XYZ file of C-alpha atoms in Angstrom:
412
model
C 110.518 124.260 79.274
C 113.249 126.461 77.641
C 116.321 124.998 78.388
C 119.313 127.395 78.260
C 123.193 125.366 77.913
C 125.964 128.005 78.454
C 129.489 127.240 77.606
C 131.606 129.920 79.384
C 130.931 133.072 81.823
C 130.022 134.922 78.445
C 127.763 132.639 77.865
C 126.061 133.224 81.108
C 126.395 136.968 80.620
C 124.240 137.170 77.608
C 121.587 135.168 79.068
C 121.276 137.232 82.129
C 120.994 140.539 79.874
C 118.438 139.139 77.396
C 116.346 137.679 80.484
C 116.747 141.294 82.109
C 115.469 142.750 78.606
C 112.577 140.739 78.203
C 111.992 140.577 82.047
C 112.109 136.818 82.055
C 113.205 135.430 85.334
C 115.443 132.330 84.944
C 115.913 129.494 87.046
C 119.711 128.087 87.361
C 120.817 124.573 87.509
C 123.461 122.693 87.433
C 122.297 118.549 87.275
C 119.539 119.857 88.954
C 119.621 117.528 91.790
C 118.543 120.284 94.496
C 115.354 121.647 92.375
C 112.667 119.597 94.750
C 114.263 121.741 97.652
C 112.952 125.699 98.024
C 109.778 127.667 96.970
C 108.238 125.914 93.672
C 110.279 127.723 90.943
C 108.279 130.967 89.068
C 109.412 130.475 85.702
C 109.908 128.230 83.311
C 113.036 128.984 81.335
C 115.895 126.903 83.049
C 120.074 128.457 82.895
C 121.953 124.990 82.942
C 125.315 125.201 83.796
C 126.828 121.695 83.860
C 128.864 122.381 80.539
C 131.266 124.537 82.715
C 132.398 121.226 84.545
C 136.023 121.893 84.475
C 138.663 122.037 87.504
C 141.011 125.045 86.882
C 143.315 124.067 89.618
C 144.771 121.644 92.105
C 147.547 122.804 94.571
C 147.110 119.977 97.167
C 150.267 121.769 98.556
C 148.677 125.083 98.769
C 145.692 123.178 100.187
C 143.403 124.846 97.363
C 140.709 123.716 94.495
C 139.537 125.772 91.662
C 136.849 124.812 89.610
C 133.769 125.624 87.412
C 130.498 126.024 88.890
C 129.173 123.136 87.167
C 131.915 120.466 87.760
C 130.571 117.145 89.279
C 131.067 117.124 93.152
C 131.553 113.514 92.423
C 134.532 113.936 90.657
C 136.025 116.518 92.751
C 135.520 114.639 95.962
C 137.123 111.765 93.900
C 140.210 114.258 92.810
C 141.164 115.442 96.143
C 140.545 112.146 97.672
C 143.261 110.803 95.902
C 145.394 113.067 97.666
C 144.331 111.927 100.857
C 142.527 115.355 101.310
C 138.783 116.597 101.699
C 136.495 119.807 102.099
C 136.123 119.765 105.727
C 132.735 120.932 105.818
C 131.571 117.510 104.826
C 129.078 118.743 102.109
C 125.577 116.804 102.750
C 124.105 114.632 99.627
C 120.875 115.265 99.342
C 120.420 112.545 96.866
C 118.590 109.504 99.157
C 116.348 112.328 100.708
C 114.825 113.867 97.578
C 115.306 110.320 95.402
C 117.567 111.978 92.992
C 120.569 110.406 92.014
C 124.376 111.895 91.439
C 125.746 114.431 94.131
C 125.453 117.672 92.207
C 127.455 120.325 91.378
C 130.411 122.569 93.504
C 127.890 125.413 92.296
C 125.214 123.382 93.482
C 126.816 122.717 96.632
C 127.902 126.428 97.452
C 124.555 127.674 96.764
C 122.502 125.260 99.023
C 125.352 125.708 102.055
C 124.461 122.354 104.002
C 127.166 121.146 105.791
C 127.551 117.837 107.501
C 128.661 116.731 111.033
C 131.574 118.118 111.315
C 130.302 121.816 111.246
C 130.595 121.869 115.066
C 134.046 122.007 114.176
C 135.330 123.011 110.914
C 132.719 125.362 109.833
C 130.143 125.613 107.431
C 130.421 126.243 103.801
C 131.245 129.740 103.485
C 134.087 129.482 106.357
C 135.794 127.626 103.734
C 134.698 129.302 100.551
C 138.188 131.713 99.467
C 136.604 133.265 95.998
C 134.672 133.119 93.072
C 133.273 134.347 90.095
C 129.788 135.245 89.184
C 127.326 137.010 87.179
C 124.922 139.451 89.046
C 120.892 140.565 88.286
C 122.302 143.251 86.305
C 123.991 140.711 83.539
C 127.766 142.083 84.822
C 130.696 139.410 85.397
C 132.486 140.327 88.837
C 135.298 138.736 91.046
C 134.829 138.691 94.468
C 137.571 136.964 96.838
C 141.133 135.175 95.555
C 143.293 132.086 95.790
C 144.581 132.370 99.218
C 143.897 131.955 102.473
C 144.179 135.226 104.647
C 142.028 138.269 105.786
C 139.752 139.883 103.621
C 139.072 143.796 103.161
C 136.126 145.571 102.117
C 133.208 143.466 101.125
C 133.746 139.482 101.542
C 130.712 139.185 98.975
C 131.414 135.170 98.345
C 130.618 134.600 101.628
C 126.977 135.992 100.748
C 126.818 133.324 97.597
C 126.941 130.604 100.263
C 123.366 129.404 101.277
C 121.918 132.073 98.937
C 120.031 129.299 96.581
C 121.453 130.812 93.489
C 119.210 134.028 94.138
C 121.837 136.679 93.944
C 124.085 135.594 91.067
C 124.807 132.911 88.903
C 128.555 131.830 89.838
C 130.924 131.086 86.873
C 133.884 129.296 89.083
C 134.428 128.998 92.887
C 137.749 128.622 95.144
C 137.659 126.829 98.501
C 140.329 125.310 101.074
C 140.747 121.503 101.052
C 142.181 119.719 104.260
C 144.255 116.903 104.733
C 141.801 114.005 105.872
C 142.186 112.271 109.228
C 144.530 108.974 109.551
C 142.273 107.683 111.758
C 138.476 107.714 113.419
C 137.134 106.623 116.672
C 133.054 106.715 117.009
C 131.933 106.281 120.576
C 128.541 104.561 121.245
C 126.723 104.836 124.149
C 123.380 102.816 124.193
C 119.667 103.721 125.561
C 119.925 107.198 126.547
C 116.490 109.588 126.184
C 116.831 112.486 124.118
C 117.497 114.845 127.006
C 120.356 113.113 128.743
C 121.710 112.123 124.815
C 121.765 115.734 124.532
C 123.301 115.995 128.092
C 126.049 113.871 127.023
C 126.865 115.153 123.569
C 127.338 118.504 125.175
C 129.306 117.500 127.320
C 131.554 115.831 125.017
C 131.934 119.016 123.010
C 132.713 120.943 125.461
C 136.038 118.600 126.364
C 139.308 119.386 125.367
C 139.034 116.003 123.722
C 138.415 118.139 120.336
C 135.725 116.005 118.800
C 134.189 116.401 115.345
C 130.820 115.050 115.413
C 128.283 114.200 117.611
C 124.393 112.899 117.140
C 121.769 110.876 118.209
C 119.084 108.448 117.325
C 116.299 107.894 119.702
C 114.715 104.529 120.094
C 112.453 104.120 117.064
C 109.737 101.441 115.885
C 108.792 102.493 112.613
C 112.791 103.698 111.380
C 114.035 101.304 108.589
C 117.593 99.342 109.170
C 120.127 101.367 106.954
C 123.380 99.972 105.376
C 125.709 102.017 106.975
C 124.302 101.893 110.692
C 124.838 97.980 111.215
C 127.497 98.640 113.051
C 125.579 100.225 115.524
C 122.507 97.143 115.511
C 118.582 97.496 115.568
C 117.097 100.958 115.176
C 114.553 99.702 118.161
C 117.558 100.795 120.347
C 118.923 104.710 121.060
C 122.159 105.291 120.045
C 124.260 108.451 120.831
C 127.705 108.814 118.514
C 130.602 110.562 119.267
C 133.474 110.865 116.823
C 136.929 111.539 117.053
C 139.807 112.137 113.969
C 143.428 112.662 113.838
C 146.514 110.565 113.817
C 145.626 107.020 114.962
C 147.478 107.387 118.222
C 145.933 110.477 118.866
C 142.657 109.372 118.440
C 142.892 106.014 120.185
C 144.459 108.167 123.324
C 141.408 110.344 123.169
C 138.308 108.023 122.545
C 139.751 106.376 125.959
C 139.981 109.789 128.004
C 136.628 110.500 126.526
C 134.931 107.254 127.399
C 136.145 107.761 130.852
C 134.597 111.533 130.814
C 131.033 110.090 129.622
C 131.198 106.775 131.810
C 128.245 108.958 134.142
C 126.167 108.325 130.909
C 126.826 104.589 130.137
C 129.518 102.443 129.073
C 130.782 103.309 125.821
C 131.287 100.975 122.826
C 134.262 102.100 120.194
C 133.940 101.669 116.030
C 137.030 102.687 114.659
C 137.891 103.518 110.755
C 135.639 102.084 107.975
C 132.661 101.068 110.064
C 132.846 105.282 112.090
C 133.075 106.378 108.539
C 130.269 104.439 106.850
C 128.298 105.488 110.295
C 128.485 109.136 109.747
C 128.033 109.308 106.035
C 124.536 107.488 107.315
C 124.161 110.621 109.523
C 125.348 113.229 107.098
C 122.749 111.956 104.134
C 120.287 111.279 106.975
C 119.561 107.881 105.397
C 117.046 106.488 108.229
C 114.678 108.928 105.890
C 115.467 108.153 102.890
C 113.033 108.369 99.843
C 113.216 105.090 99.145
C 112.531 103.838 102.811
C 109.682 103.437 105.012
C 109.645 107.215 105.749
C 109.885 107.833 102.153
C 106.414 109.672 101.693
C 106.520 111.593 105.041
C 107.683 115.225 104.474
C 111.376 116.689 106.417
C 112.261 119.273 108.286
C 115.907 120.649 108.264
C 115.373 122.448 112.155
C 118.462 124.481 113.540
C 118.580 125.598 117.259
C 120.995 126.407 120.055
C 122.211 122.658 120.246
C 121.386 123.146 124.839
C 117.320 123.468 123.766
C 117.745 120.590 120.998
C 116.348 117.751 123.028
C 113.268 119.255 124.205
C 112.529 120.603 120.913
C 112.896 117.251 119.042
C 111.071 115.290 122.360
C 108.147 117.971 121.807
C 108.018 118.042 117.889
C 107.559 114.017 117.867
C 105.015 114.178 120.922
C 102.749 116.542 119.415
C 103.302 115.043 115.148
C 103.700 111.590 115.699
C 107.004 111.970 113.483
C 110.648 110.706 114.007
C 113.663 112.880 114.496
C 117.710 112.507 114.139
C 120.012 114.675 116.237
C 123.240 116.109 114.835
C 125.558 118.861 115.994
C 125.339 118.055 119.348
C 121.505 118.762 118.943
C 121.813 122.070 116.873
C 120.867 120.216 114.068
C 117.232 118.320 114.171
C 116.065 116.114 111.264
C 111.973 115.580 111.527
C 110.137 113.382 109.672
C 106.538 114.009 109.823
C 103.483 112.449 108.718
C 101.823 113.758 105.494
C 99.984 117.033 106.151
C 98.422 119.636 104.024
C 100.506 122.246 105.503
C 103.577 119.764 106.077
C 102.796 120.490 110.156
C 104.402 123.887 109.512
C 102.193 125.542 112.572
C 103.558 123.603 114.785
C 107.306 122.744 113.906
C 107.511 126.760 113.062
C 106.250 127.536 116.840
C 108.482 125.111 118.850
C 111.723 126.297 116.412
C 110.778 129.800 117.536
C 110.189 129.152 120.953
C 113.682 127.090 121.107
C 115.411 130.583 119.438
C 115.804 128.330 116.013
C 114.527 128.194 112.281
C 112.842 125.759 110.390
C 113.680 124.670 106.663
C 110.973 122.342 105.213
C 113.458 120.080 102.693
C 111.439 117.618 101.458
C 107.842 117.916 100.366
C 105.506 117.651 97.663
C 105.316 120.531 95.112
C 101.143 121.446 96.577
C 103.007 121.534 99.771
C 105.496 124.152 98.727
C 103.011 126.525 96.944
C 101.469 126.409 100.589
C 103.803 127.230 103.032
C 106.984 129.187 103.373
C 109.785 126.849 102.926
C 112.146 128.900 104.652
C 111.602 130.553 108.039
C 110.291 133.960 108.042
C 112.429 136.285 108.914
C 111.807 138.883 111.611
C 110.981 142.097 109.891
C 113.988 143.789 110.551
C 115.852 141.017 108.746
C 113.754 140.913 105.975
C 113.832 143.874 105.377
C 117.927 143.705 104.973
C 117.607 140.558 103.409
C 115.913 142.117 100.612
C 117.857 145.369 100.136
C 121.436 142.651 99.666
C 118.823 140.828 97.236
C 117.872 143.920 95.566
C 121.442 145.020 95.258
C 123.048 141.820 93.532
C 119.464 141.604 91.570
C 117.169 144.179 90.710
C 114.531 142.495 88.861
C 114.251 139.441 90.557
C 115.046 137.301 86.920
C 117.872 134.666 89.052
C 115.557 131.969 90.558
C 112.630 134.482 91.809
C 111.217 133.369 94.552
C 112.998 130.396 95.318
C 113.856 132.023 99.074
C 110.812 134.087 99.667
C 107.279 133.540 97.858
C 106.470 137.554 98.452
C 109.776 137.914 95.521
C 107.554 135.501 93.168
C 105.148 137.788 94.068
């Protein structure tokens, strides 16, 4: 494999021309922890970024991070820890899924766009993305966004780099809000519901002034391996449903009690506060119940997003008819499946109950025969394809930055 190390934007640049020259598409990486996830890549030259790992900024005061594309998301989440802040989006690791280890890259992490639990209420990725810069299909350097947080004109185009797997342009440095991180959490757990009536009570829980920031379940399951981080909330043989809340500790305490009065209709609620709520939805976030290394190791996973009021049936249905396991997040806009091994990764039917539920399916983890099978991503209506591809075709003519990593028809 030809391995290409850049050492600054011009760097990056030159390799985009040449590659447009010799019409050699290019896959980009940073530590390449994300490369088991999309269509298997068409190429085998590789445009590895993790030399630009620097952080141009800090203004914890101005609530704002600069940095390279490939700077360690380790370290960053380190640096603005320190200052008692955090990205609010609660970026996934993807690590104990795929069995890769480190967290990435901030490139990395724009690019793939999967945020954790608290997207019900802070926002994805992009809603917190302010600028960066990149290098487009047709080897050109461009600036799109700033350093502050206001309203854009014209074109937002950084909000396009979000989620885009690295297929429009190769970014050089990124911008993004940080956010002061909670005093304190309170995770309420109510014990033994179905996955209707979980969903039943997680939606109602969002929907009460009581501003909460995360809410999932775990049905009842036999075959689901104990997890360090879920201890708190005992044997996996037994349904949980979480609901968290963050803020000052007062604040927080007031409100898990006005909540557990709100959901008493759906049990008596249990309350894990701080370090235990914490450890509880990092287990979530990671979705460590189907881990690599775990008893569901070698079953293949579905990322499955819905309108969260059809997420119960869809999850009750998909495990009925596969046999597999699922995890609820976002209030049930957010399924994790875990199927048994298939040739086609059950794609038939996980892609016809995510379409009949209004939703899309992302297959996340599978083997590489797997990928060269089926579309990884959900195919698109025509109508959306068909835009899709002209703002592909527009940031990247010739399909050189990680062809067909979306669509297999770009490979193609």
């Amino acid at each position: 494999m030809d391995a290409l190390r850049v050492r600054n934007a011009a760097d990056v640049e030159e390799v985009v021309r040449s590659a447009i020259a010799n019409e050699q598409p290019i896959e980009v990486i940073g530590h390449g922890s994300k490369r088991g996830i999309g269509q298997v890549a068409a190429t085998n030259a590789v445009l590895d970024l993790s030399a630009l790992s620097a952080v141009v900024s800090y203004e914890p005061n101005e609530l704002i991070i600069t940095a390279q594309a490939g700077a360690p998301l380790a370290d960053l989440l380190s640096l603005i820890d320190s200052k008692s802040q955090q990205f609010a989006f609660e970026p996934m690791d993807t690590g104990p899924l795929l069995g890769t280890t480190g967290r990435g890259t901030l490139g990395g992490m724009i690019a793939a766009g999967l945020a954790g639990p608290r997207r019900v209420r802070a926002g994805g990725v992009r809603d917190h993305l302010l600028g960066a810069h990149a290098v487009s299909g047709f080897g050109e350097s461009f600036k799109t966004g700033g350093k502050v947080v206001k309203n854009v004109t014209g074109y937002d185009l950084c909000k396009l780099l979000a989620g885009s797997w690295g297929t429009l342009a190769v970014m050089t440095e990124a911008t993004l809000k940080v956010m002061p991180r909670p005093e304190a959490e309170r995770t309420l757990v109510l014990r033994g519901l179905d996955d209707l009536r979980a969903n039943r009570a997680m939606t109602a829980a969002l929907g009460s002034p009581f501003d909460v920031s995360g809410a999932a379940h775990l049905p009842a399951s036999s075959l689901r391996p104990e997890v360090e981080g879920l201890g708190a909330v005992g044997s996996p043989r037994e349904a949980v449903t979480l609901v968290r809340l963050e803020g000052i500790t007062a604040s927080a305490a007031h409100r898990a009690g006005s909540l557990t009065k709100l959901l008493a209709p759906f049990g008596a609620a249990e309350i894990v506060a701080d370090d235990a709520s914490a450890a509880l939805w990092s287990a979530v976030r990671d979705v460590l119940p189907f881990a690599a290394q775990g008893t569901l190791g070698a079953w293949t996973v579905w990322r499955i997003v819905c309108p969260p009021v059809s997420g119960g049936a869809l999850g009750q249905a998909l495990a009925r008819q596969t046999g597999g396991e699922v995890i609820y997040d976002w209030g049930g806009g957010l399924i994790w499946a875990a199927l048994p091994p298939q040739a086609d990764a059950s794609a038939g039917v996980v892609r016809k109950l995510a379409d009949a539920a209004g939703g899309h399916a992302m297959l996340l983890r599978a083997w590489d025969e797997m990928r060269l099978a089926v579309d990884v991503f959900h195919p698109q209506p025509p109508g959306v394809a068909a835009l899709e591809e002209r703002v592909r075709v527009s940031f990247d003519p010739k399909a050189i930055l990680n062809r067909g990593r979306i669509r297999r028809s770009v490979a193609a």
